[in-house]
C-alpha cells in the first residue's frame, strides 16, 4: 500500500435540497416571499477515503446510499458542501455514453464534439481518431447522422470516445454493460488493459458479481456514510449479510400477488453450513421455501424461478414437473430444492417462488424476484454466460 | 503548463460547441443558411411596407452620405438588434437545453453560453457582409468604416454575453426568465431607434401633467447609442460621438464583469438544480 494516492476524499459532505413543490416559477416564490420551501438531505456525510494509484475501487450500497453522488462529486459535476476532494491526473467519467452527441451531426463530427467535451484536445483527437472509429466499429457510418444509428452503434461510439480519453483516473457508473455480448467482451478487455496499465478506476455498480470480478477494493456506503471499506470480497460479504437481513424484514422487493389461501412466507438459501447469502459455483446448495396455509390446500404445486440480475430467466423447477404432488398441505412447513452441484456462474441472481393449484390456473401466492443471492467463483471456474455445463475438458494435448 | 493546456482545451471546446450550434441550426431545412439572410430581409420588407406605405414615414437622410433608403436605414439597426435578441434568447435557454450534458460531464459551464452567443455572431457577420455590399451598390462607400463595425460588434458582444450569462444561469433556477425576456425584448425593441430615427423622439413630453425629459431618459437605454453608432458608421458614414462610444463600452465591460460574477455564484449548484 505504498502507491501514491490518486483520489483523496476528506471529510466530504454533500447536501441536496428537496423541494416540496417543484414548480420553478417566479410567481410561486413571490407569493411565498422567497424561493420554494425545501428540506435538506445529506446525501454524503463526512466521507473520508483514499484511492491509491492502480487500484480498482467498487462503490456499493443500496439505491440512495450516496454512491452515485460520491462519483459525481469526484467528477466535479457536483460541488461538495463540506470537505475536499482532490484528484491527481486526468480524469474521465463514464456516466452516460454519448452525452452531448448531437443527433443531426454525423458520427465523425460527434467524435470531435464529444471528445472535446470529455477533455481531449484537437490534435490528440486527430491522433486517436482511427482507433476510436475502429473500436466502435462504425467505419461505414462515419458520415451518417447519429440519429440514424442503432442504439448499439450509439453507445459503442460513446464508449469508444470516452475510453480513449486515456485517463489516469476513470470513473464508471454501470456503463460496462453496453452493446451485445461481443462488444461487452471488448469493453472488458479494454478495461483490463487500463487496469494492467496501472490506471485508477472507480466503479459504481449494482452488479456485485461484476464488482467482485473487476475490483480490488470496495467501499460500502449507507445513508451517505462510509459503512465499510477494504478488500472487495470482505466488503461485499458484509453488504450481502445486511441485504439478506433487510430482505427478510421487508418481505422481499419484487411484485407479489395471489388469492392468499396459502402463502410463501419466506425463501431461504443454505449451504452446508446453514443460511448463506453467498454460494459457490460447484458447491451443494439448498433453496428452502417456507409456507403457511390457514386452511388445507389440496394438491398444491411449489415452483421456484431463478433469474440473473440482468433479467435472464435461468430455470424454473417445480414440484409438479418432478411428479411430487401432495394430496394436502396444512399449517406451517417448508419444502427444499436440494442442489448437489450449483452450476450457476459467478454473479448475482434473484429467486421468485409461487404456490399454485395443480393446473397452475389458480395462484395462491406468487412472489416475483423476492430474494437475491450471490454466487462466488468455485469449480468449474467459468466466468461468462449464466450456467456452467459442469463438464470436464479431456484430450491428449491437455495431459 | 497545465493551465496552458486547459486554456487550449476550453478554446477547442468553445469552437466545437459553436460549430454544433451552427450546424444544428439549419439542418434539414431546404434553404439552410439562406434563412439567416432571408429573415432580416423579410423583416425589413414588412417594416418598410408598414411604415413607408401605411404610416407614410419620412425616410431619414444620411449625413454626410446623402443616402436616403428606408430598407437600408432599417437594416443598419435591425441587424445589431437581432443579434441582441437572438443572443439573449439563446443564452437564456443554453444551460437548460444542455442540462443533460451539465449533469453528466464536467467542463466550464460558461462555455455553453459563449458558444450560443458565438453561434449568433457568425450569421451576424455574414449579414453585415451582405449589407455592406448592398450599401456599396447604393453608393455608400463603407469599406473604411468596417473595422469600426467590428469593434462595435465586439462591444455589443460583451453586453450580450454578460447579460446572457446571468439570464442563462438564473433561468435554471426560475424557468420564468425565458418568458419574461420575450416581453422585455419586445418593449426594448420599440424603445430603440430601429424603425424610426432618434430625431423623432421628443425632447420633452407631459405625462399626467408632469414635464418629462423623454429624450434624456430614452438615451439611458444602452441599445440607443449602440444602434445609433452602427447607423452613424454604415448609413451616415460619420464617426459616432465619443461620449456615446464610451457609454456603450462602459456598459459592455460592466455587463461582462457582473455577468461573470453572478455566473460564478450560481454555477456550483447548476447540476443539481437542472
XYZ file of C-alpha atoms in Angstrom:
673
model
C 0.000 0.000 0.000
C 2.755 2.445 -0.754
C 1.311 3.553 -4.092
C 0.597 7.299 -4.166
C -2.949 8.490 -3.633
C -4.809 9.161 -6.889
C -8.120 10.285 -5.445
C -8.277 11.709 -1.969
C -11.608 12.376 -0.298
C -11.516 14.214 3.010
C -14.498 14.703 5.301
C -16.753 15.089 2.311
C -20.367 16.102 2.862
C -22.901 16.877 0.196
C -26.332 18.319 0.774
C -29.250 18.346 -1.627
C -32.347 20.472 -1.460
C -35.577 18.593 -1.810
C -38.293 20.941 -2.935
C -41.807 20.262 -1.819
C -43.401 21.825 -4.844
C -41.058 21.624 -7.717
C -42.515 24.476 -9.723
C -39.638 26.675 -10.631
C -41.714 29.734 -11.145
C -41.198 33.236 -10.032
C -44.847 33.551 -9.070
C -44.599 30.759 -6.546
C -41.652 32.362 -4.871
C -43.155 35.851 -4.961
C -46.315 34.565 -3.324
C -44.268 32.844 -0.640
C -41.879 35.738 -0.366
C -38.937 33.510 -1.198
C -37.978 30.512 -3.199
C -39.803 27.209 -2.807
C -39.516 25.615 0.600
C -37.083 22.792 0.727
C -35.813 20.154 3.052
C -32.192 19.353 3.360
C -30.994 15.918 2.530
C -27.458 14.973 3.334
C -26.511 12.608 0.521
C -22.975 12.236 1.810
C -21.881 12.688 5.400
C -18.294 13.072 6.387
C -16.851 10.547 3.951
C -13.090 10.096 4.004
C -11.236 7.697 1.745
C -8.119 7.408 -0.369
C -7.929 5.596 -3.665
C -4.350 4.603 -4.419
C -2.897 4.660 -7.902
C -3.543 1.495 -9.844
C -6.422 0.385 -7.639
C -9.845 -0.518 -8.944
C -12.376 0.503 -6.338
C -16.039 -0.505 -6.302
C -18.634 1.733 -4.659
C -21.572 -0.322 -3.481
C -24.685 0.279 -1.455
C -28.416 0.457 -1.794
C -30.262 2.945 -4.011
C -29.966 6.345 -2.384
C -26.945 5.432 -0.313
C -24.914 8.168 -1.983
C -22.609 6.184 -4.231
C -23.541 7.997 -7.432
C -23.340 11.314 -5.603
C -19.832 10.432 -4.472
C -18.863 9.517 -8.024
C -20.315 12.749 -9.415
C -18.535 14.765 -6.762
C -15.262 13.074 -7.728
C -16.058 14.027 -11.326
C -16.509 17.688 -10.236
C -20.075 17.691 -11.568
C -21.325 18.308 -8.045
C -19.593 20.672 -5.652
C -19.040 19.443 -2.081
C -20.696 21.419 0.696
C -18.018 20.440 3.161
C -14.708 18.693 2.874
C -12.362 18.296 -0.040
C -11.717 16.049 -2.986
C -8.504 16.049 -4.925
C -7.706 14.021 -8.000
C -4.214 13.527 -9.419
C -4.009 13.410 -13.195
C -6.575 13.483 -15.944
C -9.976 12.189 -15.048
C -12.641 10.771 -17.295
C -16.132 9.900 -16.136
C -18.290 7.373 -17.956
C -21.616 8.427 -16.514
C -23.593 8.433 -19.701
C -22.319 7.307 -23.037
C -22.704 9.746 -25.867
C -23.739 12.645 -23.605
C -23.534 15.694 -25.831
C -23.931 13.864 -29.108
C -25.934 15.996 -31.498
C -28.414 13.746 -33.310
C -28.260 15.706 -36.563
C -24.477 15.641 -36.778
C -22.500 12.816 -38.322
C -20.517 10.250 -36.389
C -17.295 11.984 -37.419
C -18.456 15.399 -36.204
C -19.739 13.922 -32.970
C -16.413 12.250 -32.218
C -14.742 15.652 -32.281
C -17.560 17.274 -30.344
C -17.860 14.594 -27.671
C -14.089 14.219 -27.431
C -13.617 17.893 -26.702
C -16.422 17.847 -24.134
C -14.635 14.992 -22.402
C -11.387 16.907 -22.374
C -9.446 15.864 -25.458
C -7.604 18.454 -27.497
C -7.977 18.647 -31.270
C -4.530 17.252 -32.021
C -4.993 14.394 -29.613
C -8.358 13.582 -31.160
C -6.902 13.510 -34.637
C -4.235 11.119 -33.442
C -6.752 8.802 -31.805
C -9.497 9.157 -34.384
C -8.829 5.896 -36.214
C -8.592 3.938 -33.005
C -11.881 5.371 -31.764
C -13.619 4.532 -35.025
C -12.290 1.013 -35.328
C -13.024 0.203 -31.693
C -16.626 1.383 -32.100
C -16.942 -0.468 -35.428
C -18.747 2.379 -37.157
C -16.454 2.988 -40.185
C -19.194 2.636 -42.817
C -21.456 5.086 -40.976
C -18.969 7.835 -40.178
C -20.814 10.383 -42.281
C -24.301 9.324 -41.261
C -26.108 11.482 -38.670
C -26.042 9.652 -35.347
C -29.829 9.879 -35.083
C -29.873 7.136 -37.707
C -27.537 4.931 -35.675
C -28.878 1.856 -33.944
C -28.831 2.148 -30.179
C -25.950 -0.321 -30.148
C -23.858 1.790 -32.505
C -24.659 4.891 -30.497
C -23.385 3.512 -27.193
C -20.411 1.841 -28.865
C -19.313 5.167 -30.261
C -19.941 6.877 -26.915
C -17.925 4.273 -25.058
C -15.137 4.356 -27.583
C -14.651 8.117 -27.313
C -14.833 8.073 -23.525
C -12.381 5.217 -23.043
C -9.918 6.775 -25.469
C -9.630 9.896 -23.348
C -6.819 7.862 -21.822
C -7.428 8.987 -18.260
C -5.246 8.472 -15.220
C -8.449 8.120 -13.211
C -11.540 6.574 -14.736
C -14.961 6.845 -13.091
C -17.594 4.383 -14.277
C -21.305 4.272 -13.477
C -22.917 0.997 -14.534
C -21.931 1.500 -18.125
C -19.837 -1.557 -18.814
C -22.974 -3.442 -19.757
C -23.313 -1.856 -23.193
C -23.886 -3.367 -26.577
C -24.073 -7.028 -27.431
C -22.132 -9.835 -25.804
C -19.217 -9.437 -28.192
C -18.826 -5.708 -27.632
C -19.122 -6.196 -23.892
C -16.205 -8.567 -24.023
C -14.234 -5.974 -25.976
C -15.057 -3.353 -23.361
C -13.945 -5.655 -20.592
C -10.670 -6.319 -22.402
C -10.068 -2.616 -22.872
C -10.871 -2.154 -19.249
C -8.455 -4.879 -18.213
C -5.773 -3.147 -20.334
C -6.334 0.083 -18.418
C -6.079 -1.771 -15.124
C -2.945 -3.603 -16.212
C -1.559 -0.237 -17.239
C -1.839 0.957 -13.644
C -4.771 3.321 -14.129
C -7.020 4.060 -11.192
C -10.645 3.095 -11.636
C -13.701 3.811 -9.503
C -16.851 1.854 -10.349
C -20.412 2.251 -9.120
C -22.476 -0.853 -9.749
C -25.389 -2.888 -8.519
C -23.928 -5.951 -10.160
C -21.978 -7.324 -7.230
C -20.643 -10.155 -9.370
C -19.033 -7.626 -11.705
C -17.649 -5.637 -8.778
C -16.157 -8.786 -7.279
C -14.559 -9.696 -10.602
C -13.246 -6.267 -11.542
C -12.306 -4.574 -8.287
C -9.520 -4.972 -5.769
C -11.188 -2.896 -3.104
C -14.683 -1.799 -2.288
C -16.425 0.852 -0.254
C -19.875 0.288 1.169
C -21.990 3.394 1.640
C -25.104 3.533 3.740
C -27.256 6.640 4.096
C -24.361 8.714 2.860
C -21.936 7.358 5.436
C -18.969 5.181 4.779
C -20.057 1.921 6.343
C -17.111 -0.250 5.433
C -14.017 -0.138 3.236
C -11.473 -2.790 2.441
C -10.732 -5.750 0.170
C -13.596 -6.328 -2.225
C -14.656 -9.800 -1.031
C -14.852 -8.753 2.586
C -16.950 -5.652 1.895
C -19.371 -7.456 -0.425
C -19.898 -10.265 2.060
C -20.614 -7.728 4.779
C -23.093 -5.957 2.496
C -24.836 -9.158 1.472
C -25.237 -10.146 5.099
C -27.020 -6.820 5.589
C -29.164 -7.055 2.481
C -30.093 -10.585 3.438
C -31.444 -9.408 6.787
C -33.209 -6.431 5.179
C -34.935 -8.605 2.622
C -36.282 -10.879 5.302
C -37.563 -7.876 7.250
C -39.175 -6.271 4.255
C -40.531 -9.498 2.848
C -38.780 -9.153 -0.472
C -38.763 -6.403 -3.037
C -40.431 -7.795 -6.169
C -44.099 -7.846 -7.098
C -46.434 -10.157 -5.193
C -49.934 -11.332 -5.997
C -52.292 -14.229 -5.335
C -55.531 -15.098 -3.567
C -53.861 -15.827 -0.229
C -55.303 -19.217 0.776
C -51.692 -20.256 1.137
C -48.586 -18.100 1.396
C -44.877 -18.406 0.710
C -43.660 -16.915 3.961
C -40.001 -16.703 3.192
C -37.274 -18.016 0.945
C -34.025 -19.229 2.383
C -30.759 -20.165 0.752
C -28.485 -22.559 2.602
C -25.074 -24.006 2.024
C -23.563 -26.857 4.013
C -23.002 -24.530 6.976
C -26.532 -23.122 7.118
C -28.188 -19.914 5.894
C -25.997 -18.133 3.366
C -26.125 -15.086 1.149
C -23.192 -16.223 -0.950
C -23.000 -19.605 -2.643
C -20.126 -21.001 -4.637
C -20.164 -22.473 -8.131
C -19.976 -26.267 -7.891
C -20.907 -26.448 -4.208
C -24.085 -28.028 -2.847
C -26.984 -25.707 -2.029
C -30.492 -25.870 -0.643
C -33.310 -23.491 -1.559
C -35.955 -23.594 1.146
C -39.487 -22.291 0.633
C -41.336 -21.710 3.918
C -45.079 -21.818 3.515
C -48.103 -21.269 5.661
C -51.738 -22.133 4.924
C -54.642 -21.073 7.158
C -56.801 -23.757 5.531
C -55.910 -27.094 3.974
C -54.803 -26.789 0.345
C -55.381 -29.743 -1.948
C -52.810 -30.863 -4.458
C -50.609 -27.694 -4.301
C -47.641 -27.025 -6.538
C -44.447 -25.234 -5.443
C -42.419 -23.547 -8.117
C -39.166 -21.639 -7.858
C -37.797 -19.352 -10.580
C -34.206 -18.182 -10.905
C -33.291 -15.004 -12.759
C -29.904 -13.468 -13.433
C -29.638 -9.891 -12.262
C -29.787 -8.813 -15.918
C -33.206 -10.453 -16.102
C -32.426 -13.707 -17.892
C -34.875 -16.390 -16.831
C -32.408 -19.147 -15.946
C -34.579 -22.005 -14.795
C -37.882 -22.774 -13.136
C -38.101 -26.103 -11.335
C -41.494 -27.109 -9.894
C -42.764 -29.911 -7.707
C -45.342 -30.811 -10.364
C -42.701 -31.342 -13.035
C -40.861 -33.569 -10.568
C -44.061 -35.590 -10.157
C -44.368 -34.728 -6.478
C -47.891 -33.574 -5.706
C -49.034 -33.981 -2.103
C -52.747 -34.650 -1.580
C -52.963 -31.927 1.000
C -50.866 -29.438 2.986
C -51.929 -27.521 6.075
C -50.372 -25.136 8.601
C -46.700 -24.248 8.506
C -43.909 -26.102 6.829
C -41.206 -25.929 4.218
C -40.123 -27.660 1.042
C -36.477 -27.837 -0.075
C -34.965 -27.821 -3.516
C -31.699 -29.651 -2.940
C -28.932 -28.997 -5.477
C -25.885 -31.260 -5.390
C -23.702 -29.077 -7.562
C -24.744 -25.476 -8.177
C -23.945 -24.810 -11.828
C -24.574 -21.068 -11.931
C -21.549 -18.988 -12.933
C -20.438 -16.236 -10.503
C -22.836 -13.322 -10.392
C -25.975 -12.041 -8.741
C -29.257 -13.923 -9.023
C -32.838 -13.423 -7.916
C -35.282 -16.103 -6.866
C -39.024 -15.998 -7.128
C -41.419 -18.585 -5.771
C -45.038 -19.457 -6.185
C -47.701 -21.626 -4.628
C -50.481 -22.603 -7.047
C -53.076 -25.309 -7.598
C -52.320 -28.313 -9.787
C -53.482 -26.712 -13.036
C -51.486 -23.553 -12.387
C -54.609 -21.545 -13.185
C -55.227 -20.544 -9.593
C -52.405 -18.688 -7.827
C -52.449 -18.735 -4.051
C -49.277 -16.715 -3.743
C -46.751 -15.574 -6.343
C -43.631 -13.720 -5.287
C -41.590 -12.374 -8.167
C -37.835 -11.933 -7.599
C -38.268 -11.955 -3.853
C -34.785 -12.963 -2.795
C -31.358 -12.082 -4.062
C -28.224 -14.117 -3.657
C -24.727 -14.130 -4.893
C -22.612 -16.829 -6.474
C -18.864 -16.663 -5.877
C -16.257 -18.302 -8.117
C -15.707 -22.009 -7.454
C -15.237 -25.089 -9.615
C -15.792 -25.227 -12.544
C -14.020 -21.875 -12.845
C -16.137 -20.273 -15.549
C -16.950 -16.591 -15.842
C -19.144 -15.875 -18.859
C -22.751 -16.657 -19.604
C -25.164 -17.808 -16.920
C -24.698 -21.505 -16.332
C -21.859 -23.958 -16.424
C -22.397 -27.325 -18.069
C -20.281 -28.821 -15.311
C -18.142 -30.513 -17.912
C -14.516 -31.658 -17.842
C -12.005 -30.995 -20.587
C -10.086 -34.033 -21.827
C -7.660 -34.813 -24.622
C -4.094 -35.904 -25.099
C -2.959 -32.330 -25.649
C -4.248 -31.435 -22.221
C -2.495 -34.142 -20.287
C 1.829 24.283 -18.289
C -1.292 22.592 -17.044
C -3.289 25.810 -17.281
C -1.917 26.393 -20.773
C -3.277 23.042 -21.899
C -6.555 23.782 -20.160
C -6.924 27.123 -21.940
C -6.328 25.454 -25.292
C -8.810 22.767 -24.433
C -11.502 25.234 -23.358
C -10.976 27.124 -26.599
C -11.315 23.906 -28.616
C -14.439 23.068 -26.687
C -15.946 26.509 -27.314
C -15.191 26.179 -31.026
C -16.683 22.697 -31.218
C -19.826 23.667 -29.330
C -20.237 26.722 -31.541
C -19.901 24.519 -34.620
C -22.503 22.192 -33.149
C -24.928 25.089 -32.713
C -24.214 26.389 -36.203
C -24.508 23.026 -37.904
C -27.640 22.180 -35.988
C -29.312 25.499 -36.724
C -30.419 24.940 -40.288
C -30.019 21.173 -40.633
C -32.834 19.536 -42.542
C -34.187 22.790 -43.939
C -34.152 23.082 -47.713
C -32.873 26.660 -47.839
C -30.421 26.100 -44.983
C -28.186 29.064 -44.352
C -30.156 31.289 -46.691
C -32.677 31.621 -43.878
C -30.143 33.596 -41.931
C -30.297 36.217 -44.713
C -33.939 35.823 -45.637
C -35.095 36.558 -42.106
C -33.775 40.128 -41.775
C -34.655 40.860 -45.413
C -38.241 39.732 -44.859
C -38.470 41.773 -41.654
C -37.094 44.796 -43.483
C -39.670 44.293 -46.217
C -42.544 44.059 -43.737
C -41.467 47.126 -41.765
C -40.927 49.076 -44.956
C -44.458 48.246 -46.092
C -45.971 49.166 -42.729
C -44.018 52.322 -42.023
C -43.473 53.681 -45.528
C -46.893 52.901 -47.005
C -49.330 52.812 -44.068
C -47.659 55.407 -41.827
C -46.072 57.316 -44.702
C -42.929 57.823 -42.616
C -40.224 60.078 -43.989
C -37.021 58.315 -44.949
C -34.137 59.792 -42.919
C -31.380 61.339 -44.960
C -27.885 60.034 -44.320
C -25.499 62.795 -43.332
C -22.970 63.326 -44.834
C -23.535 60.225 -47.026
C -26.659 61.590 -48.708
C -28.200 58.130 -48.746
C -31.971 58.017 -48.421
C -33.251 54.479 -48.450
C -35.702 53.190 -45.837
C -34.929 49.430 -46.046
C -31.176 50.089 -45.693
C -31.861 52.508 -42.833
C -33.872 49.743 -41.157
C -31.308 47.010 -41.710
C -28.495 49.082 -40.159
C -30.433 48.994 -36.888
C -32.183 45.676 -37.317
C -29.052 43.531 -37.641
C -27.480 44.576 -34.319
C -30.926 44.314 -32.741
C -31.407 40.745 -33.988
C -28.003 39.879 -32.595
C -29.081 41.149 -29.191
C -32.480 39.422 -29.267
C -31.236 36.077 -30.632
C -28.176 36.134 -28.397
C -30.164 36.825 -25.219
C -32.909 34.319 -26.050
C -30.332 31.678 -26.974
C -28.161 32.330 -23.933
C -31.196 32.126 -21.648
C -32.002 28.645 -22.932
C -28.438 27.434 -23.392
C -27.917 25.864 -19.959
C -31.374 24.316 -19.601
C -31.200 22.907 -23.138
C -27.870 21.264 -22.319
C -28.997 20.100 -18.900
C -28.151 16.516 -19.603
C -24.619 17.426 -20.512
C -24.169 19.515 -17.364
C -25.413 16.631 -15.241
C -23.097 14.083 -16.827
C -19.815 15.746 -17.713
C -17.669 18.362 -16.062
C -16.400 21.257 -18.151
C -16.515 25.012 -17.601
C -20.239 25.700 -17.951
C -19.871 29.262 -19.228
C -18.609 27.738 -22.476
C -22.213 26.777 -23.292
C -23.347 30.417 -23.097
C -20.297 31.608 -25.019
C -20.895 29.028 -27.767
C -24.521 30.025 -28.108
C -23.760 33.733 -28.405
C -20.899 32.967 -30.814
C -23.292 30.948 -32.931
C -25.327 34.144 -33.459
C -22.281 36.217 -34.156
C -21.380 34.157 -37.226
C -24.661 34.842 -39.092
C -24.387 38.472 -37.969
C -21.032 38.764 -39.710
C -22.498 37.247 -42.884
C -25.476 39.570 -42.703
C -23.231 42.598 -42.253
C -21.159 41.494 -45.246
C -24.268 41.324 -47.408
C -25.496 44.654 -46.047
C -22.118 46.212 -46.850
C -22.409 45.021 -50.442
C -25.925 46.480 -50.663
C -24.698 49.797 -49.215
C -21.854 49.866 -51.754
C -24.334 49.237 -54.555
C -26.409 52.183 -53.326
C -23.356 54.393 -53.297
C -22.254 54.299 -49.646
C -18.524 53.673 -49.558
C -18.492 51.785 -46.230
C -15.211 49.920 -46.597
C -13.044 52.271 -44.456
C -15.644 52.093 -41.698
C -15.785 48.304 -41.421
C -13.045 47.989 -38.741
C -15.149 50.239 -36.558
C -18.171 47.988 -37.221
C -16.169 45.005 -35.975
C -15.214 46.954 -32.871
C -18.873 47.831 -32.231
C -19.824 44.138 -32.642
C -17.183 43.275 -30.074
C -18.528 45.818 -27.583
C -22.075 44.595 -28.140
C -20.891 41.022 -27.622
C -19.614 41.966 -24.173
C -23.060 43.355 -23.482
C -24.940 40.286 -24.802
C -22.575 37.784 -23.204
C -22.605 39.449 -19.794
C -26.382 39.625 -19.599
C -26.660 36.210 -21.261
C -24.537 34.597 -18.534
C -26.870 35.983 -15.880
C -30.061 35.034 -17.746
C -28.818 31.540 -18.611
C -27.902 30.715 -15.008
C -30.972 32.336 -13.452
C -33.209 30.511 -15.947
C -32.020 27.229 -14.437
C -33.457 28.313 -11.086
C -36.525 30.167 -12.413
C -37.836 28.982 -15.744
C -39.932 32.158 -15.982
C -36.926 34.045 -17.221
C -37.330 32.928 -20.799
C -40.937 34.148 -20.908
C -40.085 37.393 -19.188
C -37.217 38.069 -21.564
C -39.586 37.751 -24.532
C -41.742 40.582 -23.232
C -38.822 42.742 -22.175
C -37.199 42.393 -25.584
C -40.417 43.414 -27.291
C -40.609 46.573 -25.165
C -36.939 47.292 -25.708
C -37.346 46.905 -29.470
C -39.695 49.892 -29.568
C -37.542 51.784 -27.080
C -34.654 51.628 -29.529
C -34.460 53.701 -32.721
C -34.780 50.884 -35.245
C -37.985 51.541 -37.170
C -37.726 55.288 -36.559
C -34.850 57.676 -36.053
C -33.688 59.245 -32.817
C -34.756 62.696 -34.043
C -38.379 61.557 -33.890
C -38.166 61.087 -30.130
C -39.444 64.286 -28.439
C -37.156 66.191 -26.064
C -39.951 66.666 -23.571
C -43.456 65.390 -23.132
C -46.097 65.930 -20.499
C -47.309 62.882 -18.705
C -50.035 63.277 -16.057
C -49.304 66.970 -16.030
C -45.598 66.457 -15.416
C -42.960 67.576 -17.862
C -40.809 64.522 -18.520
C -37.408 64.790 -20.238
C -38.244 61.891 -22.575
C -35.170 62.069 -24.779
C -32.699 62.037 -21.878
C -34.415 59.077 -20.261
C -34.625 57.340 -23.604
C -30.921 57.743 -24.140
C -30.129 55.839 -20.965
C -31.043 52.648 -22.835
C -27.601 51.409 -23.914
C -29.066 49.975 -27.111
C -29.894 53.530 -28.224
C -26.285 54.726 -28.603
C -25.361 51.201 -29.760
C -27.764 51.197 -32.701
C -27.062 54.872 -33.357
C -23.347 54.110 -33.591
C -23.905 51.320 -36.122
C -26.107 53.661 -38.129
C -23.639 56.549 -37.922
C -20.923 54.350 -39.329
C -22.865 52.453 -42.002
C -25.706 54.739 -43.081
C -24.404 58.234 -42.424
C -20.702 57.432 -42.845
C -19.606 59.536 -39.880
C -17.750 58.943 -36.652
C -20.114 58.331 -33.709
C -19.962 60.798 -30.798
C -17.098 59.798 -28.493
C -19.354 60.072 -25.450
C -21.724 57.501 -26.921
C -18.859 55.133 -27.685
C -17.525 55.398 -24.151
C -21.021 54.895 -22.759
C -21.615 51.627 -24.648
C -18.061 50.469 -23.931
C -18.728 51.056 -20.229
C -21.942 49.055 -20.451
C -20.196 46.228 -22.289
C -17.441 45.961 -19.693
C -19.816 46.326 -16.755
C -22.148 43.642 -18.128
C -19.256 41.236 -18.597
C -17.937 41.861 -15.087
C -21.342 41.479 -13.411
C -22.213 38.534 -15.647
C -19.087 36.600 -14.735
C -19.544 37.384 -11.057
C -23.186 36.271 -10.955
C -22.410 33.188 -13.021
C -19.603 32.099 -10.722
C -22.021 32.403 -7.782
C -24.754 30.333 -9.420
C -22.543 27.801 -11.188
C -21.743 25.331 -8.369
C -25.321 24.135 -7.959
C -26.340 24.097 -11.627
C -26.046 20.310 -11.949
C -28.412 19.651 -9.043
C -30.959 22.302 -9.978
C -31.369 21.097 -13.551
